[in-house]
Amino acid sequence: MRTQVVIVGAGPAGLTLAHLLHRQGIDCLVLEARAREHIETRVRAGVLEQPTVDLLDEIGLAGRLRVEGMTHHGIRLRFDHAMHRIDFADLTGAAITVYAQQELVKDLVAARLAGGQPILFDVDDVRLDGVDTDRPRVRFRHDGRERTVDCDVIAGCDGFHGISRASIPAGVLTVHERVYPFAWLGILARTRPSCDELVYARHPDGFALHSMRGPEVTRQYLQVPAGTDLADWPDERIWTGLRRRLGHGDGLDLEEGPIFDKSLAPMRSFVVEPMRYGRLFLLGDAAHIVPATGAKGLNLAVADARVLSYGLGHHYATGRWDELDRYTARCLRRVWQVQQFSWWMTAMLHRIDGTQPFDERLRAAELDRVVSSRAAATTLAENYVGLPFATGWVWRG
């Protein structure tokens, strides 16, 4: 088998890249270790930045999103028994869209398959060979058969635990990492949203977040210690914690209902540099992880795909590698800006055990400034709705 680009991983990064390449006439093969049903039902992120929605509009994949997605023009910050609104529309003229990642993956998969473009699901034993040469090769098993694909470039979009980053020799990558001493306990509940926008709450017991996945399903989170056992959190304890931390009034009256999904998400900041080794390029969680507080993981993966698609389009149109050589620098500029914002939001809103009372008062002062200063609120809003893409980064052919 032969193709121009092999994409390892059918998540938002890999599938968005595949669509952007197809629009430029670049052949690619998408390999996915999981079944289609798994990637289309796995509960993940649910907030899309304005630039992400605009890109999906541009490539004709925002039809269902525009109908079923929930556009929010602000968020609420609750602390010291009071609710404060950050008005995105007023401060930036932009918005966010609440649309579950699995729904976006469904749209991307359906569009690719409808166009006759290949995605191989349930792929096993993937091996990347020759990535530091001009003849990279991907070996894998599919439908019980050993297969080999020769290509020009490999895009590693297979997540934090995938094979792509692990295929790079030790010592090549510089790893930057921060592990936080807490996690998020997340639930999905069959309840109507208790507020028309996301509510971020800072409370002496710890952080809480009220979000939604539609008019009849809510997604809610509680800060818990790292290493927490889900068995220690029965439904009633979860609802008690949410009621206490989120409070009531000011447009929020928490509605309780059946919980049908529980999960624990560790909080980590992680970046590798460079995001390329030879002909292998890392995208999304394969290259970086951000704390979920800023709702940036999916959006950052899409941004990586946009940058790589531009570089590949330029390469196949001109034969030059100079734009691909800029891939790491272009991606990391946005990655580190997003890391800073996510760290800032996390530190400002979470209880951090073991810190001095002085530091706690500093975090409280920071939060107070955000809701009392238009300049500070604008900084939060600009980052939350999504930093603009640099112009000229999508190759038109």
CSV table of C-alpha atoms in Angstrom, one decimal:
chain,number,residue,atom,x,y,z
A,1,MET,CA,0.0,0.0,0.0
A,2,ARG,CA,1.1,3.5,-0.7
A,3,THR,CA,-0.3,6.9,0.3
A,4,GLN,CA,1.0,10.4,0.9
A,5,VAL,CA,0.1,10.8,4.6
A,6,VAL,CA,-0.7,8.2,7.2
A,7,ILE,CA,-2.8,9.6,10.1
A,8,VAL,CA,-2.5,7.5,13.2
A,9,GLY,CA,-5.6,8.1,15.3
A,10,ALA,CA,-9.2,9.1,14.4
A,11,GLY,CA,-9.9,11.7,17.0
A,12,PRO,CA,-10.6,15.4,16.4
A,13,ALA,CA,-6.9,16.1,15.3
A,14,GLY,CA,-6.6,13.2,12.9
A,15,LEU,CA,-10.1,13.5,11.4
A,16,THR,CA,-9.9,17.3,11.0
A,17,LEU,CA,-6.4,16.9,9.4
A,18,ALA,CA,-7.8,14.3,7.0
A,19,HIS,CA,-10.6,16.6,5.8
A,20,LEU,CA,-8.2,19.5,5.4
A,21,LEU,CA,-5.8,17.4,3.3
A,22,HIS,CA,-8.6,15.9,1.2
A,23,ARG,CA,-9.7,19.4,0.3
A,24,GLN,CA,-6.3,20.0,-1.1
A,25,GLY,CA,-6.1,16.8,-3.1
A,26,ILE,CA,-3.7,15.1,-0.7
A,27,ASP,CA,-4.2,11.4,-0.2
A,28,CYS,CA,-4.2,10.1,3.3
A,29,LEU,CA,-5.1,6.9,5.2
A,30,VAL,CA,-6.6,7.1,8.8
A,31,LEU,CA,-5.8,4.3,11.2
A,32,GLU,CA,-7.7,3.9,14.4
A,33,ALA,CA,-7.1,1.3,17.1
A,34,ARG,CA,-10.7,1.4,18.5
A,35,ALA,CA,-14.0,0.4,17.0
A,36,ARG,CA,-16.1,3.1,15.3
A,37,GLU,CA,-18.8,2.7,18.0
A,38,HIS,CA,-16.2,3.4,20.7
A,39,ILE,CA,-14.8,6.7,19.3
A,40,GLU,CA,-18.4,7.9,18.6
A,41,THR,CA,-19.7,7.3,22.1
A,42,ARG,CA,-16.7,8.0,24.3
A,43,VAL,CA,-17.5,11.0,26.5
A,44,ARG,CA,-14.9,13.7,26.3
A,45,ALA,CA,-14.8,17.5,26.0
A,46,GLY,CA,-17.7,19.6,25.0
A,47,VAL,CA,-16.7,23.3,24.5
A,48,LEU,CA,-15.7,24.5,21.0
A,49,GLU,CA,-13.9,27.9,20.6
A,50,GLN,CA,-15.1,30.4,18.0
A,51,PRO,CA,-12.1,29.7,15.7
A,52,THR,CA,-12.8,26.0,15.8
A,53,VAL,CA,-16.5,26.5,14.9
A,54,ASP,CA,-15.4,28.9,12.1
A,55,LEU,CA,-13.0,26.3,10.7
A,56,LEU,CA,-15.7,23.6,10.7
A,57,ASP,CA,-18.0,26.1,8.9
A,58,GLU,CA,-15.3,26.7,6.4
A,59,ILE,CA,-14.8,23.1,5.5
A,60,GLY,CA,-18.6,22.4,5.4
A,61,LEU,CA,-18.8,20.2,8.6
A,62,ALA,CA,-20.8,22.5,11.0
A,63,GLY,CA,-24.3,21.6,9.8
A,64,ARG,CA,-25.4,19.5,12.7
A,65,LEU,CA,-23.3,21.5,15.1
A,66,ARG,CA,-25.2,24.7,14.1
A,67,VAL,CA,-28.5,23.0,14.8
A,68,GLU,CA,-27.8,21.0,17.9
A,69,GLY,CA,-24.9,22.9,19.5
A,70,MET,CA,-25.6,25.4,22.3
A,71,THR,CA,-24.1,28.8,21.7
A,72,HIS,CA,-23.0,30.6,24.8
A,73,HIS,CA,-22.1,34.3,24.9
A,74,GLY,CA,-20.6,34.2,28.4
A,75,ILE,CA,-19.8,32.1,31.5
A,76,ARG,CA,-20.5,32.6,35.2
A,77,LEU,CA,-18.0,32.8,38.0
A,78,ARG,CA,-19.3,32.1,41.5
A,79,PHE,CA,-17.4,32.8,44.7
A,80,ASP,CA,-18.0,34.3,48.1
A,81,HIS,CA,-21.8,33.5,47.7
A,82,ALA,CA,-22.1,35.7,44.7
A,83,MET,CA,-22.5,35.1,40.9
A,84,HIS,CA,-20.6,37.2,38.3
A,85,ARG,CA,-21.0,37.0,34.5
A,86,ILE,CA,-18.2,37.3,32.0
A,87,ASP,CA,-19.9,38.7,28.9
A,88,PHE,CA,-18.0,37.3,25.8
A,89,ALA,CA,-20.2,39.0,23.3
A,90,ASP,CA,-19.6,42.4,24.9
A,91,LEU,CA,-15.9,41.9,25.6
A,92,THR,CA,-14.9,40.1,22.4
A,93,GLY,CA,-17.8,39.9,20.0
A,94,ALA,CA,-17.3,36.1,19.9
A,95,ALA,CA,-18.9,33.1,21.6
A,96,ILE,CA,-18.3,29.4,22.5
A,97,THR,CA,-20.4,26.4,21.4
A,98,VAL,CA,-21.3,23.5,23.7
A,99,TYR,CA,-21.2,20.4,21.5
A,100,ALA,CA,-19.9,17.1,22.8
A,101,GLN,CA,-16.6,15.8,21.3
A,102,GLN,CA,-18.2,12.4,20.4
A,103,GLU,CA,-20.8,14.3,18.4
A,104,LEU,CA,-18.1,16.1,16.5
A,105,VAL,CA,-16.3,12.8,15.9
A,106,LYS,CA,-19.5,11.3,14.5
A,107,ASP,CA,-19.8,14.2,12.0
A,108,LEU,CA,-16.2,13.9,10.9
A,109,VAL,CA,-16.3,10.2,10.5
A,110,ALA,CA,-19.6,10.3,8.6
A,111,ALA,CA,-18.4,13.0,6.2
A,112,ARG,CA,-15.1,11.2,5.5
A,113,LEU,CA,-16.8,7.8,4.8
A,114,ALA,CA,-19.5,9.4,2.7
A,115,GLY,CA,-16.8,10.9,0.5
A,116,GLY,CA,-15.3,7.4,0.0
A,117,GLN,CA,-12.2,8.2,2.0
A,118,PRO,CA,-10.6,5.4,4.0
A,119,ILE,CA,-10.7,4.9,7.8
A,120,LEU,CA,-9.5,1.6,9.1
A,121,PHE,CA,-11.0,0.8,12.5
A,122,ASP,CA,-9.8,-1.9,15.0
A,123,VAL,CA,-6.2,-1.6,13.8
A,124,ASP,CA,-3.7,-3.6,16.0
A,125,ASP,CA,0.0,-3.7,16.5
A,126,VAL,CA,0.9,-0.4,14.8
A,127,ARG,CA,4.6,0.1,14.2
A,128,LEU,CA,6.3,3.2,12.7
A,129,ASP,CA,9.5,2.5,10.8
A,130,GLY,CA,12.0,4.8,9.1
A,131,VAL,CA,10.5,8.0,10.5
A,132,ASP,CA,13.9,9.6,10.5
A,133,THR,CA,14.4,8.8,6.7
A,134,ASP,CA,12.7,10.0,3.5
A,135,ARG,CA,10.9,6.7,3.3
A,136,PRO,CA,8.7,6.2,6.4
A,137,ARG,CA,6.6,3.1,6.7
A,138,VAL,CA,3.7,2.1,8.9
A,139,ARG,CA,3.1,-1.6,9.7
A,140,PHE,CA,-0.1,-2.9,11.4
A,141,ARG,CA,-2.6,-5.7,11.6
A,142,HIS,CA,-6.1,-5.3,10.3
A,143,ASP,CA,-8.8,-8.0,9.8
A,144,GLY,CA,-6.2,-10.6,10.8
A,145,ARG,CA,-3.8,-9.6,8.1
A,146,GLU,CA,-0.3,-8.0,8.4
A,147,ARG,CA,-0.2,-4.8,6.3
A,148,THR,CA,2.4,-2.2,5.3
A,149,VAL,CA,1.9,1.3,4.1
A,150,ASP,CA,4.7,3.4,2.6
A,151,CYS,CA,4.1,7.2,2.8
A,152,ASP,CA,5.8,10.6,2.8
A,153,VAL,CA,4.7,11.8,6.2
A,154,ILE,CA,3.1,10.3,9.4
A,155,ALA,CA,0.8,12.4,11.5
A,156,GLY,CA,0.7,11.1,15.1
A,157,CYS,CA,-2.8,11.9,16.4
A,158,ASP,CA,-3.2,8.9,18.7
A,159,GLY,CA,-3.2,10.6,22.1
A,160,PHE,CA,-1.1,10.7,25.2
A,161,HIS,CA,-0.7,6.9,25.5
A,162,GLY,CA,-0.4,6.2,21.7
A,163,ILE,CA,2.4,4.7,19.8
A,164,SER,CA,3.5,7.8,17.9
A,165,ARG,CA,5.4,9.7,20.6
A,166,ALA,CA,6.7,6.4,22.0
A,167,SER,CA,8.3,5.7,18.6
A,168,ILE,CA,10.6,8.6,19.0
A,169,PRO,CA,14.0,7.6,20.4
A,170,ALA,CA,14.8,8.5,24.0
A,171,GLY,CA,16.5,11.8,24.5
A,172,VAL,CA,15.1,13.5,21.4
A,173,LEU,CA,12.2,15.2,23.0
A,174,THR,CA,12.3,17.7,25.9
A,175,VAL,CA,9.4,17.0,28.2
A,176,HIS,CA,7.7,19.8,30.3
A,177,GLU,CA,5.2,18.5,32.8
A,178,ARG,CA,3.3,19.6,35.9
A,179,VAL,CA,1.0,17.1,37.7
A,180,TYR,CA,-1.6,18.7,40.0
A,181,PRO,CA,-2.5,17.2,43.4
A,182,PHE,CA,-6.2,16.9,42.5
A,183,ALA,CA,-8.5,15.5,39.9
A,184,TRP,CA,-12.0,16.1,38.5
A,185,LEU,CA,-14.8,13.8,39.3
A,186,GLY,CA,-17.2,14.2,36.4
A,187,ILE,CA,-20.8,13.1,36.0
A,188,LEU,CA,-23.4,13.0,33.3
A,189,ALA,CA,-26.9,13.3,34.7
A,190,ARG,CA,-30.4,13.3,33.1
A,191,THR,CA,-31.4,16.7,34.3
A,192,ARG,CA,-32.1,20.0,32.6
A,193,PRO,CA,-29.3,22.6,32.9
A,194,SER,CA,-29.7,24.6,36.1
A,195,CYS,CA,-28.2,27.7,34.4
A,196,ASP,CA,-28.1,28.9,30.8
A,197,GLU,CA,-24.3,29.2,30.8
A,198,LEU,CA,-21.4,27.3,32.3
A,199,VAL,CA,-20.8,28.1,36.0
A,200,TYR,CA,-17.3,27.9,37.5
A,201,ALA,CA,-17.4,27.9,41.3
A,202,ARG,CA,-14.5,28.6,43.8
A,203,HIS,CA,-15.4,27.3,47.2
A,204,PRO,CA,-13.5,26.4,50.4
A,205,ASP,CA,-14.4,22.7,49.8
A,206,GLY,CA,-12.9,22.9,46.3
A,207,PHE,CA,-13.8,23.7,42.7
A,208,ALA,CA,-17.0,22.8,41.0
A,209,LEU,CA,-18.3,23.2,37.4
A,210,HIS,CA,-21.8,23.1,36.1
A,211,SER,CA,-22.0,22.4,32.3
A,212,MET,CA,-24.3,20.7,29.9
A,213,ARG,CA,-24.5,18.4,26.9
A,214,GLY,CA,-28.0,19.3,25.7
A,215,PRO,CA,-31.4,20.4,27.0
A,216,GLU,CA,-31.9,17.2,29.0
A,217,VAL,CA,-28.3,16.2,30.0
A,218,THR,CA,-25.9,18.0,32.3
A,219,ARG,CA,-22.1,17.5,32.7
A,220,GLN,CA,-20.8,18.5,36.2
A,221,TYR,CA,-17.5,18.3,37.9
A,222,LEU,CA,-16.1,18.3,41.5
A,223,GLN,CA,-12.5,18.8,42.5
A,224,VAL,CA,-11.3,15.7,44.4
A,225,PRO,CA,-7.9,14.6,45.7
A,226,ALA,CA,-5.7,12.8,43.2
A,227,GLY,CA,-6.1,9.0,43.5
A,228,THR,CA,-9.7,9.3,44.6
A,229,ASP,CA,-11.7,6.0,44.4
A,230,LEU,CA,-15.1,6.5,42.6
A,231,ALA,CA,-16.6,4.0,45.0
A,232,ASP,CA,-16.2,6.6,47.8
A,233,TRP,CA,-18.5,9.0,45.9
A,234,PRO,CA,-22.1,7.6,45.8
A,235,ASP,CA,-24.7,9.7,44.0
A,236,GLU,CA,-26.0,11.5,47.1
A,237,ARG,CA,-22.5,12.6,48.2
A,238,ILE,CA,-21.9,14.0,44.7
A,239,TRP,CA,-25.2,16.0,44.7
A,240,THR,CA,-24.5,17.2,48.2
A,241,GLY,CA,-21.0,18.4,47.1
A,242,LEU,CA,-22.4,20.1,44.0
A,243,ARG,CA,-25.2,21.9,46.0
A,244,ARG,CA,-22.7,23.2,48.6
A,245,ARG,CA,-20.1,24.4,46.1
A,246,LEU,CA,-22.3,25.8,43.4
A,247,GLY,CA,-24.8,27.4,45.8
A,248,HIS,CA,-28.2,28.6,44.6
A,249,GLY,CA,-29.8,31.8,43.5
A,250,ASP,CA,-28.6,34.4,41.0
A,251,GLY,CA,-30.0,32.3,38.1
A,252,LEU,CA,-28.9,28.9,39.4
A,253,ASP,CA,-31.1,26.4,41.1
A,254,LEU,CA,-29.4,23.0,40.9
A,255,GLU,CA,-31.7,20.3,39.6
A,256,GLU,CA,-30.8,16.7,40.6
A,257,GLY,CA,-31.5,13.6,38.6
A,258,PRO,CA,-30.2,10.1,37.6
A,259,ILE,CA,-26.4,9.9,37.2
A,260,PHE,CA,-25.6,7.6,34.3
A,261,ASP,CA,-21.8,8.2,33.9
A,262,LYS,CA,-19.0,8.8,36.4
A,263,SER,CA,-15.3,9.4,35.6
A,264,LEU,CA,-12.1,10.7,37.1
A,265,ALA,CA,-9.8,12.9,35.2
A,266,PRO,CA,-6.3,13.7,36.5
A,267,MET,CA,-5.1,17.2,36.1
A,268,ARG,CA,-1.9,17.5,34.2
A,269,SER,CA,0.0,20.1,32.1
A,270,PHE,CA,2.3,18.4,29.6
A,271,VAL,CA,4.3,19.6,26.5
A,272,VAL,CA,7.0,17.9,24.4
A,273,GLU,CA,9.4,19.8,22.2
A,274,PRO,CA,9.9,19.5,19.3
A,275,MET,CA,6.5,18.3,18.0
A,276,ARG,CA,8.3,16.6,15.0
A,277,TYR,CA,10.9,13.9,14.5
A,278,GLY,CA,11.9,13.4,10.9
A,279,ARG,CA,8.8,12.7,8.9
A,280,LEU,CA,6.7,12.1,12.1
A,281,PHE,CA,4.6,15.0,13.3
A,282,LEU,CA,2.8,15.0,16.7
A,283,LEU,CA,-0.6,16.5,17.1
A,284,GLY,CA,-3.1,17.0,19.9
A,285,ASP,CA,-2.7,14.9,23.1
A,286,ALA,CA,0.3,13.1,21.6
A,287,ALA,CA,2.2,16.3,22.0
A,288,HIS,CA,0.5,18.2,24.8
A,289,ILE,CA,-2.1,18.0,27.6
A,290,VAL,CA,-3.8,21.0,29.3
A,291,PRO,CA,-5.9,21.1,32.5
A,292,ALA,CA,-9.5,20.9,31.6
A,293,THR,CA,-10.3,24.2,33.4
A,294,GLY,CA,-9.8,26.2,30.2
A,295,ALA,CA,-11.7,23.8,27.9
A,296,LYS,CA,-8.8,23.8,25.4
A,297,GLY,CA,-7.7,20.2,24.7
A,298,LEU,CA,-10.0,19.6,21.6
A,299,ASN,CA,-9.5,23.1,20.3
A,300,LEU,CA,-5.7,22.9,20.5
A,301,ALA,CA,-5.8,19.6,18.6
A,302,VAL,CA,-7.8,21.2,15.8
A,303,ALA,CA,-5.3,24.1,15.7
A,304,ASP,CA,-2.4,21.6,15.3
A,305,ALA,CA,-4.2,20.0,12.4
A,306,ARG,CA,-4.7,23.4,10.7
A,307,VAL,CA,-1.0,24.2,10.9
A,308,LEU,CA,0.1,20.8,9.6
A,309,SER,CA,-2.4,20.9,6.8
A,310,TYR,CA,-1.0,24.2,5.7
A,311,GLY,CA,2.5,22.9,5.7
A,312,LEU,CA,1.6,19.8,3.8
A,313,GLY,CA,-0.4,21.7,1.3
A,314,HIS,CA,2.6,24.0,0.7
A,315,HIS,CA,4.9,21.1,0.4
A,316,TYR,CA,2.9,19.2,-2.2
A,317,ALA,CA,2.3,22.4,-4.2
A,318,THR,CA,5.9,23.5,-4.2
A,319,GLY,CA,8.1,20.6,-3.3
A,320,ARG,CA,9.6,22.6,-0.5
A,321,TRP,CA,9.8,21.6,3.2
A,322,ASP,CA,10.2,25.1,4.7
A,323,GLU,CA,6.7,25.5,6.0
A,324,LEU,CA,6.8,22.0,7.5
A,325,ASP,CA,10.0,22.9,9.2
A,326,ARG,CA,8.1,25.7,10.9
A,327,TYR,CA,5.4,23.4,12.3
A,328,THR,CA,6.8,23.0,15.8
A,329,ALA,CA,7.5,26.7,16.3
A,330,ARG,CA,4.0,27.7,15.0
A,331,CYS,CA,2.2,25.2,17.1
A,332,LEU,CA,4.2,25.7,20.3
A,333,ARG,CA,3.5,29.5,20.3
A,334,ARG,CA,-0.2,28.7,20.7
A,335,VAL,CA,0.4,25.7,22.9
A,336,TRP,CA,2.2,27.7,25.5
A,337,GLN,CA,-0.3,30.6,25.4
A,338,VAL,CA,-3.0,28.0,26.1
A,339,GLN,CA,-1.0,26.3,28.8
A,340,GLN,CA,-0.5,29.6,30.6
A,341,PHE,CA,-4.3,30.4,30.4
A,342,SER,CA,-5.3,26.9,31.6
A,343,TRP,CA,-2.8,27.0,34.5
A,344,TRP,CA,-4.0,30.5,35.4
A,345,MET,CA,-7.7,29.4,35.5
A,346,THR,CA,-6.8,26.2,37.4
A,347,ALA,CA,-4.7,28.0,40.1
A,348,MET,CA,-7.3,30.8,40.5
A,349,LEU,CA,-10.3,28.5,40.9
A,350,HIS,CA,-9.1,25.4,42.8
A,351,ARG,CA,-8.3,24.8,46.4
A,352,ILE,CA,-4.7,23.9,46.7
A,353,ASP,CA,-3.9,22.1,49.9
A,354,GLY,CA,-0.7,22.9,51.7
A,355,THR,CA,-0.3,26.4,50.4
A,356,GLN,CA,0.1,29.4,52.7
A,357,PRO,CA,-2.9,31.6,53.6
A,358,PHE,CA,-1.0,34.5,51.8
A,359,ASP,CA,-1.2,32.6,48.6
A,360,GLU,CA,-4.9,31.8,49.0
A,361,ARG,CA,-5.6,35.5,49.5
A,362,LEU,CA,-3.6,36.3,46.3
A,363,ARG,CA,-5.8,33.8,44.3
A,364,ALA,CA,-8.9,35.4,45.8
A,365,ALA,CA,-7.6,38.9,44.8
A,366,GLU,CA,-7.0,37.7,41.3
A,367,LEU,CA,-10.5,36.4,40.9
A,368,ASP,CA,-11.9,39.6,42.4
A,369,ARG,CA,-10.0,41.6,39.8
A,370,VAL,CA,-11.3,39.5,36.9
A,371,VAL,CA,-14.9,40.4,37.8
A,372,SER,CA,-14.3,44.0,38.7
A,373,SER,CA,-11.9,45.1,35.9
A,374,ARG,CA,-13.0,45.2,32.3
A,375,ALA,CA,-9.4,44.8,31.2
A,376,ALA,CA,-9.0,41.7,33.3
A,377,ALA,CA,-12.3,40.3,32.2
A,378,THR,CA,-11.4,40.9,28.6
A,379,THR,CA,-8.2,38.9,29.0
A,380,LEU,CA,-10.2,35.9,30.3
A,381,ALA,CA,-12.8,36.3,27.6
A,382,GLU,CA,-10.3,36.5,24.7
A,383,ASN,CA,-8.5,33.4,25.8
A,384,TYR,CA,-11.7,31.4,26.5
A,385,VAL,CA,-13.4,32.1,23.2
A,386,GLY,CA,-10.2,31.2,21.4
A,387,LEU,CA,-7.2,33.1,20.2
A,388,PRO,CA,-7.4,33.9,16.5
A,389,PHE,CA,-5.5,31.7,14.0
A,390,ALA,CA,-2.7,33.4,12.3
A,391,THR,CA,-3.7,34.5,8.8
A,392,GLY,CA,-2.7,32.5,5.8
A,393,TRP,CA,-2.3,29.2,7.6
A,394,VAL,CA,-4.7,27.2,5.5
A,395,TRP,CA,-3.2,26.3,2.1
A,396,ARG,CA,-5.8,27.0,-0.6
A,397,GLY,CA,-3.9,25.3,-3.4
